[in-house]
mmCIF file of C-alpha atoms in Angstrom:
data_model
loop_
_atom_site.group_PDB
_atom_site.id
_atom_site.type_symbol
_atom_site.label_atom_id
_atom_site.label_comp_id
_atom_site.label_asym_id
_atom_site.label_seq_id
_atom_site.Cartn_x
_atom_site.Cartn_y
_atom_site.Cartn_z
ATOM 1 C CA UNK A 1 106.045 136.602 78.313
ATOM 2 C CA UNK A 2 105.057 139.556 75.858
ATOM 3 C CA UNK A 3 101.386 140.567 74.840
ATOM 4 C CA UNK A 4 101.609 138.917 71.409
ATOM 5 C CA UNK A 5 102.140 135.610 73.260
ATOM 6 C CA UNK A 6 99.333 135.973 75.465
ATOM 7 C CA UNK A 7 96.861 136.696 72.560
ATOM 8 C CA UNK A 8 97.943 133.497 70.720
ATOM 9 C CA UNK A 9 97.441 131.820 73.837
ATOM 10 C CA UNK A 10 94.123 132.979 74.436
ATOM 11 C CA UNK A 11 93.422 132.227 70.636
ATOM 12 C CA UNK A 12 94.808 128.588 71.311
ATOM 13 C CA UNK A 13 92.660 128.397 74.279
ATOM 14 C CA UNK A 14 89.549 129.257 72.193
ATOM 15 C CA UNK A 15 90.482 126.405 69.526
ATOM 16 C CA UNK A 16 90.956 123.936 71.939
ATOM 17 C CA UNK A 17 88.240 124.851 74.427
ATOM 18 C CA UNK A 18 90.781 124.934 77.328
ATOM 19 C CA UNK A 19 89.932 127.892 79.634
ATOM 20 C CA UNK A 20 93.190 126.876 81.645
ATOM 21 C CA UNK A 21 95.404 128.523 78.938
ATOM 22 C CA UNK A 22 94.000 131.868 79.620
ATOM 23 C CA UNK A 23 94.777 131.173 83.463
ATOM 24 C CA UNK A 24 98.266 130.002 82.303
ATOM 25 C CA UNK A 25 98.830 132.840 80.438
ATOM 26 C CA UNK A 26 97.999 135.175 83.231
ATOM 27 C CA UNK A 27 100.015 133.398 85.738
ATOM 28 C CA UNK A 28 103.172 133.839 83.489
ATOM 29 C CA UNK A 29 102.717 137.475 83.146
ATOM 30 C CA UNK A 30 103.386 137.816 86.892
ATOM 31 C CA UNK A 31 106.367 135.500 86.894
ATOM 32 C CA UNK A 32 109.511 137.368 86.558
ATOM 33 C CA UNK A 33 111.333 136.145 83.302
ATOM 34 C CA UNK A 34 114.655 136.184 85.125
ATOM 35 C CA UNK A 35 113.514 132.726 86.524
ATOM 36 C CA UNK A 36 112.359 131.196 83.429
ATOM 37 C CA UNK A 37 114.501 128.212 83.083
ATOM 38 C CA UNK A 38 113.439 124.639 81.808
ATOM 39 C CA UNK A 39 115.351 122.392 84.293
ATOM 40 C CA UNK A 40 113.119 119.477 83.336
ATOM 41 C CA UNK A 41 113.368 117.193 80.222
ATOM 42 C CA UNK A 42 110.390 116.140 78.215
ATOM 43 C CA UNK A 43 110.486 112.557 79.252
ATOM 44 C CA UNK A 44 110.227 113.574 82.611
ATOM 45 C CA UNK A 45 107.399 115.493 82.233
ATOM 46 C CA UNK A 46 105.484 113.012 80.021
ATOM 47 C CA UNK A 47 106.611 110.471 82.725
ATOM 48 C CA UNK A 48 104.752 112.554 85.330
ATOM 49 C CA UNK A 49 101.468 112.847 83.405
ATOM 50 C CA UNK A 50 101.435 109.137 82.686
ATOM 51 C CA UNK A 51 101.898 108.775 86.732
ATOM 52 C CA UNK A 52 98.927 111.219 87.354
ATOM 53 C CA UNK A 53 96.679 109.577 84.827
ATOM 54 C CA UNK A 54 97.750 106.186 85.939
ATOM 55 C CA UNK A 55 97.622 106.622 89.778
ATOM 56 C CA UNK A 56 94.774 109.346 89.964
ATOM 57 C CA UNK A 57 92.662 108.371 87.157
ATOM 58 C CA UNK A 58 89.581 109.802 89.007
ATOM 59 C CA UNK A 59 91.073 113.359 88.215
ATOM 60 C CA UNK A 60 92.691 112.558 84.914
ATOM 61 C CA UNK A 61 90.646 110.411 82.290
ATOM 62 C CA UNK A 62 90.682 108.883 79.716
ATOM 63 C CA UNK A 63 94.149 108.254 79.492
ATOM 64 C CA UNK A 64 95.987 110.355 76.879
ATOM 65 C CA UNK A 65 99.416 110.149 75.241
ATOM 66 C CA UNK A 66 99.527 113.626 73.238
ATOM 67 C CA UNK A 67 101.368 116.628 75.062
ATOM 68 C CA UNK A 68 100.131 120.109 74.064
ATOM 69 C CA UNK A 69 101.971 123.325 74.491
ATOM 70 C CA UNK A 70 101.347 126.934 75.252
ATOM 71 C CA UNK A 71 104.697 129.011 76.208
ATOM 72 C CA UNK A 72 105.630 128.561 78.745
ATOM 73 C CA UNK A 73 102.974 125.375 79.724
ATOM 74 C CA UNK A 74 103.613 121.928 78.684
ATOM 75 C CA UNK A 75 100.190 120.200 79.525
ATOM 76 C CA UNK A 76 97.731 117.400 78.858
ATOM 77 C CA UNK A 77 93.699 117.927 78.620
ATOM 78 C CA UNK A 78 91.399 115.080 79.981
ATOM 79 C CA UNK A 79 88.069 115.794 78.300
ATOM 80 C CA UNK A 80 85.968 113.183 80.765
ATOM 81 C CA UNK A 81 87.019 114.995 83.951
ATOM 82 C CA UNK A 82 87.402 118.135 82.236
ATOM 83 C CA UNK A 83 90.744 118.872 84.155
ATOM 84 C CA UNK A 84 94.429 120.019 83.013
ATOM 85 C CA UNK A 85 97.381 119.006 84.413
ATOM 86 C CA UNK A 86 100.823 121.119 83.381
ATOM 87 C CA UNK A 87 104.232 122.050 83.863
ATOM 88 C CA UNK A 88 105.652 125.798 83.499
ATOM 89 C CA UNK A 89 109.143 126.396 82.383
ATOM 90 C CA UNK A 90 108.634 129.856 83.828
ATOM 91 C CA UNK A 91 109.042 128.497 87.492
ATOM 92 C CA UNK A 92 109.057 124.759 87.115
ATOM 93 C CA UNK A 93 106.251 124.225 88.978
ATOM 94 C CA UNK A 94 103.112 121.687 88.208
ATOM 95 C CA UNK A 95 99.768 123.210 87.890
ATOM 96 C CA UNK A 96 96.230 121.661 87.922
ATOM 97 C CA UNK A 97 92.759 122.956 86.905
ATOM 98 C CA UNK A 98 89.556 120.930 87.443
ATOM 99 C CA UNK A 99 86.086 121.577 86.505
ATOM 100 C CA UNK A 100 85.198 123.710 89.421
ATOM 101 C CA UNK A 101 88.500 125.897 89.360
ATOM 102 C CA UNK A 102 88.446 129.343 87.671
ATOM 103 C CA UNK A 103 92.088 129.543 87.319
ATOM 104 C CA UNK A 104 94.961 126.787 87.426
ATOM 105 C CA UNK A 105 96.351 125.810 90.895
ATOM 106 C CA UNK A 106 100.014 125.787 91.907
ATOM 107 C CA UNK A 107 100.720 122.458 92.952
ATOM 108 C CA UNK A 108 104.343 123.141 93.922
ATOM 109 C CA UNK A 109 107.745 122.399 92.707
ATOM 110 C CA UNK A 110 108.220 119.840 89.786
ATOM 111 C CA UNK A 111 111.165 118.175 91.339
ATOM 112 C CA UNK A 112 109.093 117.131 94.406
ATOM 113 C CA UNK A 113 106.502 115.567 91.984
ATOM 114 C CA UNK A 114 109.144 113.890 90.042
ATOM 115 C CA UNK A 115 110.549 112.210 93.033
ATOM 116 C CA UNK A 116 107.271 111.032 94.382
ATOM 117 C CA UNK A 117 106.293 109.505 91.120
ATOM 118 C CA UNK A 118 109.545 107.664 90.134
ATOM 119 C CA UNK A 119 109.978 110.042 87.042
ATOM 120 C CA UNK A 120 113.343 111.803 88.578
ATOM 121 C CA UNK A 121 116.619 110.050 88.499
ATOM 122 C CA UNK A 122 116.847 106.478 89.882
ATOM 123 C CA UNK A 123 119.675 106.124 92.272
ATOM 124 C CA UNK A 124 120.225 102.561 92.446
ATOM 125 C CA UNK A 125 119.254 99.344 90.615
ATOM 126 C CA UNK A 126 116.098 97.895 92.120
ATOM 127 C CA UNK A 127 115.421 94.566 92.828
ATOM 128 C CA UNK A 128 111.622 92.863 93.166
ATOM 129 C CA UNK A 129 111.575 90.099 95.430
ATOM 130 C CA UNK A 130 108.284 87.403 95.054
ATOM 131 C CA UNK A 131 106.738 85.713 97.934
ATOM 132 C CA UNK A 132 105.646 82.384 98.719
ATOM 133 C CA UNK A 133 104.333 79.952 96.054
ATOM 134 C CA UNK A 134 104.951 82.918 93.354
ATOM 135 C CA UNK A 135 107.441 84.298 90.984
ATOM 136 C CA UNK A 136 108.884 87.152 89.026
ATOM 137 C CA UNK A 137 105.488 87.170 87.101
ATOM 138 C CA UNK A 138 103.903 88.622 90.197
ATOM 139 C CA UNK A 139 105.181 92.030 89.227
ATOM 140 C CA UNK A 140 104.033 91.888 85.738
ATOM 141 C CA UNK A 141 101.888 94.707 86.217
ATOM 142 C CA UNK A 142 104.585 96.901 87.429
ATOM 143 C CA UNK A 143 106.885 95.875 84.997
ATOM 144 C CA UNK A 144 104.460 97.202 82.044
ATOM 145 C CA UNK A 145 103.986 100.472 83.883
ATOM 146 C CA UNK A 146 107.635 100.997 84.690
ATOM 147 C CA UNK A 147 108.650 100.256 81.145
ATOM 148 C CA UNK A 148 106.120 101.836 78.983
ATOM 149 C CA UNK A 149 105.084 104.798 81.371
ATOM 150 C CA UNK A 150 108.029 105.716 83.423
ATOM 151 C CA UNK A 151 110.440 104.647 80.547
ATOM 152 C CA UNK A 152 112.783 102.423 83.025
ATOM 153 C CA UNK A 153 115.114 100.011 81.594
ATOM 154 C CA UNK A 154 114.135 96.227 82.685
ATOM 155 C CA UNK A 155 117.471 94.356 83.332
ATOM 156 C CA UNK A 156 115.513 90.954 83.339
ATOM 157 C CA UNK A 157 114.877 88.142 85.519
ATOM 158 C CA UNK A 158 117.994 87.120 87.710
ATOM 159 C CA UNK A 159 117.872 83.685 89.495
ATOM 160 C CA UNK A 160 120.711 81.426 90.926
ATOM 161 C CA UNK A 161 121.705 78.488 88.948
ATOM 162 C CA UNK A 162 122.957 75.572 91.367
ATOM 163 C CA UNK A 163 124.563 73.521 88.113
ATOM 164 C CA UNK A 164 126.873 76.286 87.464
ATOM 165 C CA UNK A 165 126.883 78.045 90.873
ATOM 166 C CA UNK A 166 126.348 81.710 88.895
ATOM 167 C CA UNK A 167 123.452 83.756 88.481
ATOM 168 C CA UNK A 168 121.534 84.015 85.114
ATOM 169 C CA UNK A 169 119.541 87.140 84.193
ATOM 170 C CA UNK A 170 117.231 86.261 81.489
ATOM 171 C CA UNK A 171 114.085 87.886 79.803
ATOM 172 C CA UNK A 172 110.672 86.659 79.834
ATOM 173 C CA UNK A 173 110.471 83.611 77.245
ATOM 174 C CA UNK A 174 107.147 85.022 75.737
ATOM 175 C CA UNK A 175 107.285 88.652 76.432
ATOM 176 C CA UNK A 176 104.587 90.904 75.508
ATOM 177 C CA UNK A 177 105.689 93.018 72.349
ATOM 178 C CA UNK A 178 106.018 96.261 74.085
ATOM 179 C CA UNK A 179 108.123 94.694 77.113
ATOM 180 C CA UNK A 180 111.749 95.689 76.316
ATOM 181 C CA UNK A 181 114.489 93.821 78.498
ATOM 182 C CA UNK A 182 118.015 93.782 78.424
ATOM 183 C CA UNK A 183 119.309 90.648 80.032
ATOM 184 C CA UNK A 184 122.078 92.749 81.599
ATOM 185 C CA UNK A 185 122.087 96.271 82.856
ATOM 186 C CA UNK A 186 119.034 97.968 83.938
ATOM 187 C CA UNK A 187 117.209 99.927 86.468
ATOM 188 C CA UNK A 188 115.081 97.051 87.712
ATOM 189 C CA UNK A 189 114.841 93.497 87.988
ATOM 190 C CA UNK A 190 112.389 90.962 89.150
ATOM 191 C CA UNK A 191 114.031 87.734 90.644
ATOM 192 C CA UNK A 192 113.228 84.152 91.110
ATOM 193 C CA UNK A 193 114.101 82.001 93.809
ATOM 194 C CA UNK A 194 115.228 78.459 92.656
ATOM 195 C CA UNK A 195 112.520 77.095 94.857
ATOM 196 C CA UNK A 196 110.850 79.368 97.503
ATOM 197 C CA UNK A 197 108.581 76.690 99.370
ATOM 198 C CA UNK A 198 111.374 74.543 100.319
ATOM 199 C CA UNK A 199 114.337 76.770 100.480
ATOM 200 C CA UNK A 200 114.885 77.947 104.125
ATOM 201 C CA UNK A 201 114.972 81.804 104.884
ATOM 202 C CA UNK A 202 118.535 81.792 105.000
ATOM 203 C CA UNK A 203 119.291 80.139 102.042
ATOM 204 C CA UNK A 204 116.991 82.417 100.130
ATOM 205 C CA UNK A 205 118.817 85.216 101.436
ATOM 206 C CA UNK A 206 122.014 83.665 100.173
ATOM 207 C CA UNK A 207 120.421 83.442 96.496
ATOM 208 C CA UNK A 208 119.565 87.188 97.153
ATOM 209 C CA UNK A 209 123.202 87.965 98.020
ATOM 210 C CA UNK A 210 124.519 86.464 94.891
ATOM 211 C CA UNK A 211 121.834 87.991 92.704
ATOM 212 C CA UNK A 212 122.617 91.553 94.205
ATOM 213 C CA UNK A 213 126.244 90.937 93.624
ATOM 214 C CA UNK A 214 125.391 89.868 89.993
ATOM 215 C CA UNK A 215 123.128 93.131 89.524
ATOM 216 C CA UNK A 216 125.795 95.163 90.883
ATOM 217 C CA UNK A 217 127.982 93.661 88.331
ATOM 218 C CA UNK A 218 125.867 94.290 85.332
ATOM 219 C CA UNK A 219 125.719 98.068 86.395
ATOM 220 C CA UNK A 220 129.163 99.327 86.722
ATOM 221 C CA UNK A 221 129.843 102.361 89.264
ATOM 222 C CA UNK A 222 126.702 101.602 91.352
ATOM 223 C CA UNK A 223 127.670 100.435 94.858
ATOM 224 C CA UNK A 224 124.098 99.722 96.235
ATOM 225 C CA UNK A 225 120.565 98.689 95.255
ATOM 226 C CA UNK A 226 116.916 99.144 96.507
ATOM 227 C CA UNK A 227 115.314 96.089 97.733
ATOM 228 C CA UNK A 228 111.091 95.642 97.338
ATOM 229 C CA UNK A 229 110.195 92.363 99.217
ATOM 230 C CA UNK A 230 106.623 91.073 98.903
ATOM 231 C CA UNK A 231 105.434 88.787 101.679
ATOM 232 C CA UNK A 232 108.016 85.918 102.499
ATOM 233 C CA UNK A 233 110.613 87.688 99.666
ATOM 234 C CA UNK A 234 110.849 90.546 102.763
ATOM 235 C CA UNK A 235 112.143 87.835 105.109
ATOM 236 C CA UNK A 236 114.780 86.895 102.620
ATOM 237 C CA UNK A 237 116.072 90.400 102.348
ATOM 238 C CA UNK A 238 116.185 90.641 106.213
ATOM 239 C CA UNK A 239 118.056 87.307 106.041
ATOM 240 C CA UNK A 240 120.781 88.871 104.069
ATOM 241 C CA UNK A 241 120.793 92.379 105.673
ATOM 242 C CA UNK A 242 121.188 91.035 109.275
ATOM 243 C CA UNK A 243 124.166 88.562 108.207
ATOM 244 C CA UNK A 244 122.024 85.468 108.477
ATOM 245 C CA UNK A 245 122.262 84.355 104.810
ATOM 246 C CA UNK A 246 123.723 80.910 104.042
ATOM 247 C CA UNK A 247 125.791 80.562 100.567
ATOM 248 C CA UNK A 248 123.480 78.404 98.401
ATOM 249 C CA UNK A 249 125.830 75.691 97.942
ATOM 250 C CA UNK A 250 127.796 75.726 101.272
ATOM 251 C CA UNK A 251 127.394 76.123 104.964
ATOM 252 C CA UNK A 252 129.136 79.200 105.054
ATOM 253 C CA UNK A 253 127.157 82.279 106.107
ATOM 254 C CA UNK A 254 127.540 85.304 103.913
ATOM 255 C CA UNK A 255 128.414 88.805 105.771
ATOM 256 C CA UNK A 256 126.196 91.732 104.919
ATOM 257 C CA UNK A 257 128.195 93.716 102.185
ATOM 258 C CA UNK A 258 126.706 97.184 102.929
ATOM 259 C CA UNK A 259 125.218 97.308 99.499
ATOM 260 C CA UNK A 260 121.577 97.992 100.227
ATOM 261 C CA UNK A 261 120.597 101.680 100.278
ATOM 262 C CA UNK A 262 116.600 101.201 101.192
ATOM 263 C CA UNK A 263 114.270 97.834 102.053
ATOM 264 C CA UNK A 264 110.761 98.363 101.251
ATOM 265 C CA UNK A 265 108.900 95.418 102.705
ATOM 266 C CA UNK A 266 105.204 94.764 101.499
ATOM 267 C CA UNK A 267 102.900 93.041 103.689
ATOM 268 C CA UNK A 268 105.957 90.766 104.654
ATOM 269 C CA UNK A 269 105.097 88.807 108.115
ATOM 270 C CA UNK A 270 107.868 90.214 110.254
ATOM 271 C CA UNK A 271 106.007 88.118 112.954
ATOM 272 C CA UNK A 272 104.825 85.254 111.214
ATOM 273 C CA UNK A 273 101.435 84.490 110.371
ATOM 274 C CA UNK A 274 98.889 82.509 112.057
ATOM 275 C CA UNK A 275 97.871 80.620 108.606
ATOM 276 C CA UNK A 276 101.149 79.074 108.463
ATOM 277 C CA UNK A 277 100.455 77.610 111.919
ATOM 278 C CA UNK A 278 96.936 75.928 110.898
ATOM 279 C CA UNK A 279 97.544 75.661 107.376
ATOM 280 C CA UNK A 280 97.979 71.691 107.916
ATOM 281 C CA UNK A 281 94.955 71.221 110.049
ATOM 282 C CA UNK A 282 92.311 68.902 108.945
ATOM 283 C CA UNK A 283 88.993 70.927 108.750
ATOM 284 C CA UNK A 284 86.802 67.564 108.448
ATOM 285 C CA UNK A 285 85.376 69.184 105.442
ATOM 286 C CA UNK A 286 84.531 66.969 102.464
ATOM 287 C CA UNK A 287 86.955 67.541 99.591
ATOM 288 C CA UNK A 288 89.424 69.932 101.384
ATOM 289 C CA UNK A 289 92.203 68.389 103.197
ATOM 290 C CA UNK A 290 93.580 71.614 105.303
ATOM 291 C CA UNK A 291 92.763 75.219 105.623
ATOM 292 C CA UNK A 292 95.187 76.086 103.158
ATOM 293 C CA UNK A 293 93.218 74.079 100.447
ATOM 294 C CA UNK A 294 90.617 76.529 100.673
ATOM 295 C CA UNK A 295 92.861 79.177 99.426
ATOM 296 C CA UNK A 296 94.123 77.580 96.200
ATOM 297 C CA UNK A 297 97.205 78.990 96.363
ATOM 298 C CA UNK A 298 99.264 75.757 95.524
ATOM 299 C CA UNK A 299 100.814 75.845 99.140
ATOM 300 C CA UNK A 300 102.561 72.855 100.398
ATOM 301 C CA UNK A 301 101.518 73.064 104.282
ATOM 302 C CA UNK A 302 104.488 70.837 105.202
ATOM 303 C CA UNK A 303 106.915 72.831 103.397
ATOM 304 C CA UNK A 304 110.145 74.862 104.901
ATOM 305 C CA UNK A 305 108.716 77.922 104.274
ATOM 306 C CA UNK A 306 105.424 77.054 105.984
ATOM 307 C CA UNK A 307 107.327 75.938 109.037
ATOM 308 C CA UNK A 308 109.546 78.911 109.350
ATOM 309 C CA UNK A 309 106.429 81.325 108.859
ATOM 310 C CA UNK A 310 104.964 80.245 111.902
ATOM 311 C CA UNK A 311 104.836 83.032 114.729
ATOM 312 C CA UNK A 312 106.688 80.608 117.144
ATOM 313 C CA UNK A 313 109.139 79.319 114.547
ATOM 314 C CA UNK A 314 113.100 79.309 115.574
ATOM 315 C CA UNK A 315 113.876 81.157 112.237
ATOM 316 C CA UNK A 316 111.639 84.023 113.210
ATOM 317 C CA UNK A 317 113.017 83.865 116.557
ATOM 318 C CA UNK A 318 116.696 84.194 115.270
ATOM 319 C CA UNK A 319 115.661 86.841 112.585
ATOM 320 C CA UNK A 320 113.728 89.026 115.368
ATOM 321 C CA UNK A 321 116.706 88.910 117.909
ATOM 322 C CA UNK A 322 117.917 92.156 116.680
ATOM 323 C CA UNK A 323 120.310 92.366 119.569
ATOM 324 C CA UNK A 324 122.252 89.705 118.126
ATOM 325 C CA UNK A 325 121.571 89.903 114.549
ATOM 326 C CA UNK A 326 120.883 93.697 114.261
ATOM 327 C CA UNK A 327 119.699 95.255 111.071
ATOM 328 C CA UNK A 328 122.275 97.892 109.146
ATOM 329 C CA UNK A 329 121.875 101.170 110.524
ATOM 330 C CA UNK A 330 122.919 102.848 107.063
ATOM 331 C CA UNK A 331 119.745 101.352 105.262
ATOM 332 C CA UNK A 332 116.397 102.846 105.362
ATOM 333 C CA UNK A 333 113.289 100.725 106.161
ATOM 334 C CA UNK A 334 109.745 101.020 104.896
ATOM 335 C CA UNK A 335 106.868 99.032 105.711
ATOM 336 C CA UNK A 336 103.776 98.989 103.334
ATOM 337 C CA UNK A 337 101.072 97.427 105.270
ATOM 338 C CA UNK A 338 98.238 95.968 103.677
ATOM 339 C CA UNK A 339 94.556 96.599 105.370
ATOM 340 C CA UNK A 340 91.191 96.238 104.988
ATOM 341 C CA UNK A 341 90.541 92.494 105.665
ATOM 342 C CA UNK A 342 89.652 90.938 109.059
ATOM 343 C CA UNK A 343 92.526 88.521 109.642
ATOM 344 C CA UNK A 344 92.823 85.671 112.079
ATOM 345 C CA UNK A 345 95.610 86.022 114.691
ATOM 346 C CA UNK A 346 94.405 83.015 116.578
ATOM 347 C CA UNK A 347 91.235 80.586 116.162
ATOM 348 C CA UNK A 348 89.092 83.231 118.054
ATOM 349 C CA UNK A 349 91.210 86.909 117.523
ATOM 350 C CA UNK A 350 91.023 88.753 114.567
ATOM 351 C CA UNK A 351 93.044 91.761 113.532
ATOM 352 C CA UNK A 352 92.846 94.232 110.603
ATOM 353 C CA UNK A 353 95.432 93.087 107.920
ATOM 354 C CA UNK A 354 94.963 91.600 104.267
ATOM 355 C CA UNK A 355 93.396 88.356 105.374
ATOM 356 C CA UNK A 356 96.526 86.628 105.460
ATOM 357 C CA UNK A 357 98.942 88.612 107.609
ATOM 358 C CA UNK A 358 97.776 90.875 110.394
ATOM 359 C CA UNK A 359 98.837 94.648 110.408
ATOM 360 C CA UNK A 360 100.807 94.233 113.444
ATOM 361 C CA UNK A 361 102.931 91.471 111.691
ATOM 362 C CA UNK A 362 103.598 93.148 108.530
ATOM 363 C CA UNK A 363 104.821 96.502 110.608
ATOM 364 C CA UNK A 364 108.769 95.839 110.868
ATOM 365 C CA UNK A 365 108.668 98.816 113.409
ATOM 366 C CA UNK A 366 106.665 96.463 115.657
ATOM 367 C CA UNK A 367 110.101 94.459 115.800
ATOM 368 C CA UNK A 368 112.526 97.175 115.657
ATOM 369 C CA UNK A 369 110.867 99.118 118.504
ATOM 370 C CA UNK A 370 112.810 102.438 119.122
ATOM 371 C CA UNK A 371 116.002 101.144 117.548
ATOM 372 C CA UNK A 372 117.967 104.078 116.214
ATOM 373 C CA UNK A 373 117.215 103.215 112.470
ATOM 374 C CA UNK A 374 115.620 105.465 109.751
ATOM 375 C CA UNK A 375 112.309 103.776 109.436
ATOM 376 C CA UNK A 376 108.413 104.354 108.616
ATOM 377 C CA UNK A 377 105.290 102.644 108.151
ATOM 378 C CA UNK A 378 102.420 103.111 105.570
ATOM 379 C CA UNK A 379 98.972 101.422 105.759
ATOM 380 C CA UNK A 380 97.453 100.935 102.371
ATOM 381 C CA UNK A 381 93.689 99.759 102.148
ATOM 382 C CA UNK A 382 93.726 96.766 99.471
ATOM 383 C CA UNK A 383 90.952 96.823 96.984
ATOM 384 C CA UNK A 384 89.292 93.436 96.648
ATOM 385 C CA UNK A 385 89.638 91.985 93.209
ATOM 386 C CA UNK A 386 88.367 88.489 92.349
ATOM 387 C CA UNK A 387 90.935 88.119 89.702
ATOM 388 C CA UNK A 388 93.733 88.117 92.284
ATOM 389 C CA UNK A 389 92.030 87.567 95.891
ATOM 390 C CA UNK A 390 89.419 85.115 97.110
ATOM 391 C CA UNK A 391 86.786 84.628 99.528
ATOM 392 C CA UNK A 392 86.690 81.466 101.674
ATOM 393 C CA UNK A 393 84.184 80.024 104.239
ATOM 394 C CA UNK A 394 85.559 78.477 107.284
ATOM 395 C CA UNK A 395 83.147 76.640 109.729
ATOM 396 C CA UNK A 396 82.347 78.534 113.018
ATOM 397 C CA UNK A 397 84.341 81.597 111.974
ATOM 398 C CA UNK A 398 82.368 82.465 108.562
ATOM 399 C CA UNK A 399 83.097 84.196 105.357
ATOM 400 C CA UNK A 400 86.609 85.589 105.159
ATOM 401 C CA UNK A 401 88.411 87.317 102.087
ATOM 402 C CA UNK A 402 92.050 87.565 101.674
ATOM 403 C CA UNK A 403 93.797 90.268 99.680
ATOM 404 C CA UNK A 404 97.298 89.468 100.043
ATOM 405 C CA UNK A 405 97.750 88.025 96.544
ATOM 406 C CA UNK A 406 96.498 91.453 95.402
ATOM 407 C CA UNK A 407 99.354 93.461 96.702
ATOM 408 C CA UNK A 408 101.577 93.319 93.962
ATOM 409 C CA UNK A 409 99.119 94.624 91.362
ATOM 410 C CA UNK A 410 97.476 97.313 93.742
ATOM 411 C CA UNK A 411 97.675 100.732 92.374
ATOM 412 C CA UNK A 412 97.761 102.119 96.088
ATOM 413 C CA UNK A 413 100.821 99.936 96.931
ATOM 414 C CA UNK A 414 102.434 100.831 93.630
ATOM 415 C CA UNK A 415 101.906 104.394 94.248
ATOM 416 C CA UNK A 416 103.858 103.969 97.739
ATOM 417 C CA UNK A 417 106.416 102.302 96.157
ATOM 418 C CA UNK A 418 107.349 104.926 94.037
ATOM 419 C CA UNK A 419 106.906 107.547 96.431
ATOM 420 C CA UNK A 420 109.299 105.854 98.705
ATOM 421 C CA UNK A 421 112.423 105.004 96.325
ATOM 422 C CA UNK A 422 114.367 108.059 97.145
#
């Protein structure tokens, strides 16, 4: 960078009230021009800035859309927090300056941030799998972010059609005008099971197998997918991965096809949930027929799913017999564990968890043990929000909160999902 450029940058800093540009200029002088190469595209940089202001609003607010330039920097300024985030084309590093910083801080290589923010190349199509008494709509907040901020392509909502014995991929019937959906090829999909309360785990796994094949067919040249399953959806994914999936309209088992690169489970009850065992119990409270009535989640306590979610169910015993039905060793496994709420693990015992599933049950590594698998677990405290969670009162036990239904819109969970896609 020459002296004229530095003078120009300093003038621009004065006009914008941006001290950061002076610091940027001084740093750039020290960088050998021979390493100057912009390997990032503008959409990737904007995506990174969007990620920063979405998931770190305490540092970057209010959210802004405009991008400013001062060679070699592309940056955004956030007046409320008096902070800046920028990318230098001289060294392809990310820089940050806060209100107490005298000069910009080098945070590291841009490529690392692009991977952690989901702004880099998307390796495989992603399929989001909903949980019990839920649907594809549970991922609405993620859909909005991924399309409008990360600029991913939404392929649509795949579901198995028992009439045609085919997978239909549809788009939302009343979409938000800014939601774009192809109904075809895409970076990500949010499936719907045909009936996730009265489908057994193996049948859900069978529908998932058909959906995976359909997604791969719509994306020629791709051979694998990434699976992200919330709650019961994670067990459906395991049924397929472990070769326990049953064809939707036949009795035959479906062999795993080697087409899952990574499986991320979110609050999945790998060892069941105590609530499934007592959901049908009569509380003796006027107007309430069972414990599950208190949750107001439209759960049928006598459904197939609730029977199989019990900690001692035969379905879970088969699924957790990894010696007989192993998890593929060439896939990667990540357990995102929702914590922060006391969770009943029996009538008298509590564990940390999300109020519905204990942290132990959410952790697949508690099942796999020391098996030679690529795996890790991550704990995320889930913020209680009345619009998605609820507080219940149980005789003798007292007041309890559940945040299980908040996890598919939780910012911390979303950040971990993006960070672990690669």
